[in-house]
Amino acid sequence: MEPFAWRPARTVAEVAEATHTAAAAMLTLQPRPSEGEAVVVKAGGVDLLDLMKEGLLLPRTLLDISLLEELKGISALEDGTLRIGALTTLGEIAASPLIRRRYAALAEAAGSAASPQIRNRATLGGNLLQRPRCWYLRSSAHHCLRKGGGHCFAFSGDHRYHAVLANHGCAIVHPSSLATPLLAFRAELEILSSGGRSHRLPLEDFFVLPEADLHRENILKSGELLAAVHLPPQASSRHSSYLEVSERAAFDWPLAAAAVNLQMDTEGRCQYARVALGAVAPIPWRAVQTEVLLEGEILDAGRVASAAKAGLQGATPLPHNTYKLPLAVALIRRAVLAAAQLADEEGGAH
Amino acid sequence: MNDRDGRHTKFPHGLAHLGLDEVEREIAPDEPPPWGPNAELTQIGKSVPRWDAAAKVTGKARYTVDVELEGMLHAAVLRSPWPHAEVLDLDLGAAATAPGVRAVLALLDRPADKEAAELRYVGQPIAAVAADSLALAEEALRLIRVEYVPQAFVVDLEEAMGTHAPAVYASLAHEEIPSAGLPGRASGIPLRGNVRGADTQGSRGNIREGFAAAEVIVDRTYRTQVQTHSCMEPHAIVASWHEDGLEVWMSTQFTAGVRAQLAHEFQLPLARVSVRAQAVGGAFGSKSQLRLYGRAAVTLSRMTGKPVRLVHRRDEEQMDTGNRPSSKQNLRIGARRDGSLTAISLHAYGSAGIAFGAWAGNIASAMYSCPNVESLQYDVFTHASPGCPMRGPGNTQGAFALEQAVDELAENLAMDPLILRDRIDPSVVRREERRLGAARFGWSRRHLPGADAYPVKRGMGMAQSLWPANVQLNAACELQLWRDGRVEILSSVQDIGTGVGTVLRQVVAEELGLEPQQIQLRIGDTEFPSGPPSYGSRTTASITPPARSAAWQIKQALFRSLADRWQVEPEALAAHNGWIYLAQDHERRISWPDAAATLRTDRISAFASRSDDYAGFRSRSGDAAIALNDLGGVQFAEVEVDTETGVIRVVRVLAVHDCGRPLNPLQIESQIQGGILMGISYALLEERILDRHTGWMLNPNFVDYKLLGAADTPQLEVILLENYQGLSATDAYGVAEPANIATAAAVANAVYNAIGMRMETLPMTPAKVLDVLAQSSRRRP
Ligand SMILES: Cc1cc2nc3c(=O)[nH]c(=O)nc-3n(C[C@H](O)[C@H](O)[C@H](O)COP(=O)(O)OP(=O)(O)OC[C@H]3O[C@@H](n4cnc5c(N)ncnc54)[C@H](O)[C@@H]3O)c2cc1C
């Protein structure tokens, strides 16, 4: 690892002045900070350390934001919104009684990510902003498209963990497990930019597909800070669930994940459905077709199964990751049934 | 009585839980008298905690990576970025003059008959630098200029078998080709393209007639992946070359062997080389040799006159410190309706990268009775780092195929897999293991394949292991008794986590009537008598008998000293519970320290080496011998398969094993648990992934190279047999490898029982399970 300076940031303004996103600092094309000049924000440092050890990111300075009060705490706002500071750790999210009660899918996702030790360091902000796990991106020996190179190694190489949806140009999957339930809850992001201005933006508009920009996963600009995530009020009649499948029970990213937020009426009719998928696309993915087929309908196992299937419409799996389709469909189906509090009677159509 | 004055003695014999009989052996005069069965002993067969456990969990244990010497330099290695390239020029000049650099060393040889040196895998060492700090050494690596001419390459076993595949070796005659298994030379067996073979060892009878006589035939192709050793402590060495000789600290499983290699390669007298390994953080077969990195560190130390430390980074560790070869096995078995086998044909293709000796299939020819066996073993060379032995080498890959094929045969014969094995397995020990295991596991509750309700299906399976009990003859120790009563055992044998230190203490304590913690261990240092390697599951079998002999001799000497004083015959004395007393009159006694105080000199010492097994050996080569008995082992697994997500969860494993006389059940159980966990990890997760287009390992870290974790650990249960053979002073054998061999096959058989589909390829990931299930539903009308 290369030498670097470490500086604690005392004010938000200080950060906003001269920092670079990791994506910008890793890019070998313009615009980018010149070699060894980048100043990068550090929260828990879990992802940064990996990138630095591999020699993919060579910052001049790590600006430690862990002292910034603006980025801390879980608080219920007057309008019923829940504000979760970007520095909140995954462990705190998983343990928060408020989140567990109202936003169970989020607590579930946070509690099943990584391992207990990592969850005690990893922050919400860093989790949403971590770089993808594509092993070609993560290897300094492979100068891939996303780093500014001219070649994608994954398409003709080993893409067993890659995207099956919207995977044109680059087939990374978005690595954040928390983004999946956050999308299902219609979360908004609170972003601070230079001059201390803050604005809010739906999480759904934050992430970027490769066809729009190959070189970054989101629209956060250099100099901006993610301050918090806002969760809209959640009626007590709404129920959420999160399910993921990974190869190992801990210390692993999911192969696929599904988060569901549902509202059912007393007759068993679905009044509201929001379904999001993780690890299947370069961004947290909304299964819009599933939502359409659920809303307004009396839910039974058959209907849920066919709605789940529709969630993967338009998929373009690669030769070695077709398994993700049945996997994601099964997760959607089970997550919907769990959120609707229906028994899994007959299983999927087989 | 023969001319060596041997004596005939009766030893306990048989399986203890079935009742013992006796066997008569003739033993040499310096061998101790037989021990009774464990039930009659005080320390042996008892669960004594590991001697170094506290030091390890408190961070006190000193590993090679912890060794710091005055003026020590740090070495870093430049490695090949290309899977196959010619090196036209290697310019070390700029690196040699870089700040802090003390020496640079080329690690590539140009063969005499060639224009250029050749690189054959990504990560192959090219040059090493020794500098004042690791950072400076790494900095200097960047100044080394290498002129590469990249060449066509192949990293996939099956692609490498193709007629147009780029050749790894033009011939086997001239090259120094590393061996992945037993020592030997690659030449002498034909090479066609990248395929070397066949080695036909194990073949017998007439295979064509065998299949003609068969009424049922199973035939399948199985594939296993490359697994890395993934030692927690990386390969590491600190070498210090000075006027008097060479001192080396190394994370090794064979201090004495490394010393012999060093003496040979650097032309030093054996006595001028010392090798130490105090604590070793895992080895599993990958740390038995000096290897190129060890040679490099020693050479750099010789060049600079300073100690040099060389420690692998995790990615170097995963890429280039050895691995378990992959395999493709075509296995065909024929049987009569009654189950008796008529023919076994195995065509095993193993790839150890640039090494030979993948040996993917010994077990198929050795486990079951069958008159006609065709065993063809091939090496397939690829542009990948050399494989080396790993916990049950060859047999682990082979068992995955063989034990599934036998299960499939049982199903086709409408026989229970255990009943078929009763018919074809000649081992009475494994028969007993199957019987005990089946009862304990609840085998009778096993349902028909795929019978569980959708979607999460349970299944039970079992599989067997086979491993030749083997012994190191060049294995010795010394026992010293000090006048203050202190007892020390000295041997170069290293405790790499197997617990051999603990059993040595138990053996000596039993003989001397002391407690294990009263015995001081001085091991892991070649200044002491040469001990055995910690591989082959042979350590305990090799070093505990001489330890007992030496203790017995010391005891005799002490008895003689006392007998003079007490005016009795030495034979009239006994040692127990910290006392020495007259066997006839327990009131006449003296404490151990008081007895020792009667010695004429400050200390006395006894030296003993491993004698031959009392009933002889099956075979012998160099310093090693194969005992008459085999080590068995039968494992039962229960799994849950989620047929919608493809996730296999191993719910429980029951392992029934034997290793002669069990010395320390606690440690044996933990050794077996480790073997099972490694086996489940192999079955479900681990896989070295090389990129087909760049030759790079894509997962050289513990995030992407997936090892089984605590959360994946099933319920484990071990049943241990006491199997007395009367073969040595302790009658104990190892268990490390048998514990690993059967697991993946048992899990695979359980998966079949759950879903009614065979998993032919390891690891059994959700992706593979879903693919297999999708094929089955396509095949159904
Ligand atoms: C073994 C392992 C398993 C894992 N498994 C999972 C998993 O299953 N699911 C999952 O989602 N994640 C998983 N992770 C990833 C882990 O959750 C993230 O690495 C972690 O959340 C990053 O948070 P951090 O605070 O350490 O971020 P840092 O490493 O400090 O920062 C990450 C990035 O975000 C930027 N950044 C951080 N905070 C801010 C902010 N407030 N404003 C602007 N920029 C900011 C940094 O500049 C950097 O670019 C795993 C990690 C490991 C090592």
XYZ file of C-alpha atoms in Angstrom, chain A residues 1-3 50 54 133 135-136 138-142 151 153 156-158 160-161 245-253 255 320 322-324 326-328 330-331 333-334 344-350, chain B residues 138-139 142 315 454-456 642-647 684-685 687 689-694 696-699 701-709 711-712 763 765-768 770-771 773 776-777 780:
96
model
C 0.000 0.000 0.000
C 1.179 3.494 -0.792
C 1.734 6.146 1.887
C -9.572 -2.936 0.061
C -5.067 -3.562 -4.315
C -17.377 -6.452 -6.471
C -13.377 -9.256 -9.741
C -12.009 -7.704 -12.873
C -11.120 -5.250 -8.244
C -7.958 -6.597 -9.856
C -5.201 -4.176 -10.743
C -4.131 -6.616 -13.462
C -7.341 -6.067 -15.396
C -12.181 -3.901 -22.544
C -13.242 -8.979 -19.213
C -16.114 -13.466 -22.246
C -14.638 -14.381 -18.870
C -16.109 -15.561 -15.594
C -21.059 -16.167 -12.527
C -21.855 -13.372 -10.048
C -29.354 -16.009 -0.904
C -25.620 -16.180 -0.655
C -23.173 -19.039 -0.996
C -21.978 -18.651 2.590
C -24.138 -17.887 5.570
C -21.907 -14.941 6.546
C -18.998 -12.917 5.172
C -20.486 -12.910 1.707
C -22.463 -10.790 -0.698
C -26.221 -13.964 -5.245
C -22.764 -18.583 -16.707
C -28.712 -18.017 -15.923
C -29.205 -19.587 -12.511
C -29.947 -16.122 -11.175
C -35.030 -18.909 -11.073
C -33.238 -17.797 -7.936
C -34.537 -14.232 -8.097
C -38.093 -17.698 -5.977
C -36.926 -14.889 -3.720
C -42.282 -15.028 -4.530
C -41.195 -15.895 -1.007
C -46.092 -20.775 1.070
C -48.569 -23.522 0.208
C -47.707 -24.957 -3.091
C -44.365 -23.594 -4.017
C -43.542 -22.290 -7.466
C -44.755 -23.865 -10.657
C -42.486 -26.781 -11.333
C 8.445 -3.500 -3.009
C 9.411 -0.123 -4.390
C 9.070 -1.708 -9.874
C -2.667 -13.033 -2.843
C -41.082 -29.644 -2.218
C -39.285 -27.229 -1.954
C -36.737 -27.825 0.830
C -33.579 -25.744 -1.194
C -34.692 -26.720 -4.670
C -35.765 -23.175 -5.495
C -32.587 -21.393 -4.490
C -30.132 -24.228 -4.972
C -28.689 -23.762 -1.522
C -19.826 -26.542 -1.367
C -17.639 -23.487 -1.720
C -12.643 -23.082 -5.967
C -10.822 -19.536 -10.378
C -8.381 -18.715 -13.165
C -9.419 -16.339 -15.906
C -9.342 -18.125 -19.254
C -8.212 -15.054 -21.113
C -5.568 -13.654 -18.787
C -4.913 -14.632 -13.492
C -6.521 -15.998 -10.383
C -9.731 -14.030 -9.974
C -10.248 -14.820 -6.310
C -8.415 -13.306 -1.290
C -10.740 -14.595 1.402
C -13.707 -12.581 0.215
C -13.929 -14.186 -3.206
C -12.198 -17.473 -2.379
C -14.913 -18.776 -0.147
C -14.033 -20.810 2.902
C -16.649 -22.353 5.115
C -17.399 -20.120 8.086
C -22.270 -19.865 10.461
C -22.134 -22.714 7.924
C -18.110 -27.389 -5.730
C -22.882 -24.260 -5.574
C -26.453 -22.983 -5.788
C -25.800 -22.273 -9.475
C -24.865 -25.896 -10.142
C -30.220 -25.068 -10.004
C -28.688 -26.093 -13.324
C -32.585 -29.329 -11.357
C -34.030 -32.758 -14.752
C -37.249 -30.839 -15.272
C -39.158 -34.970 -17.757
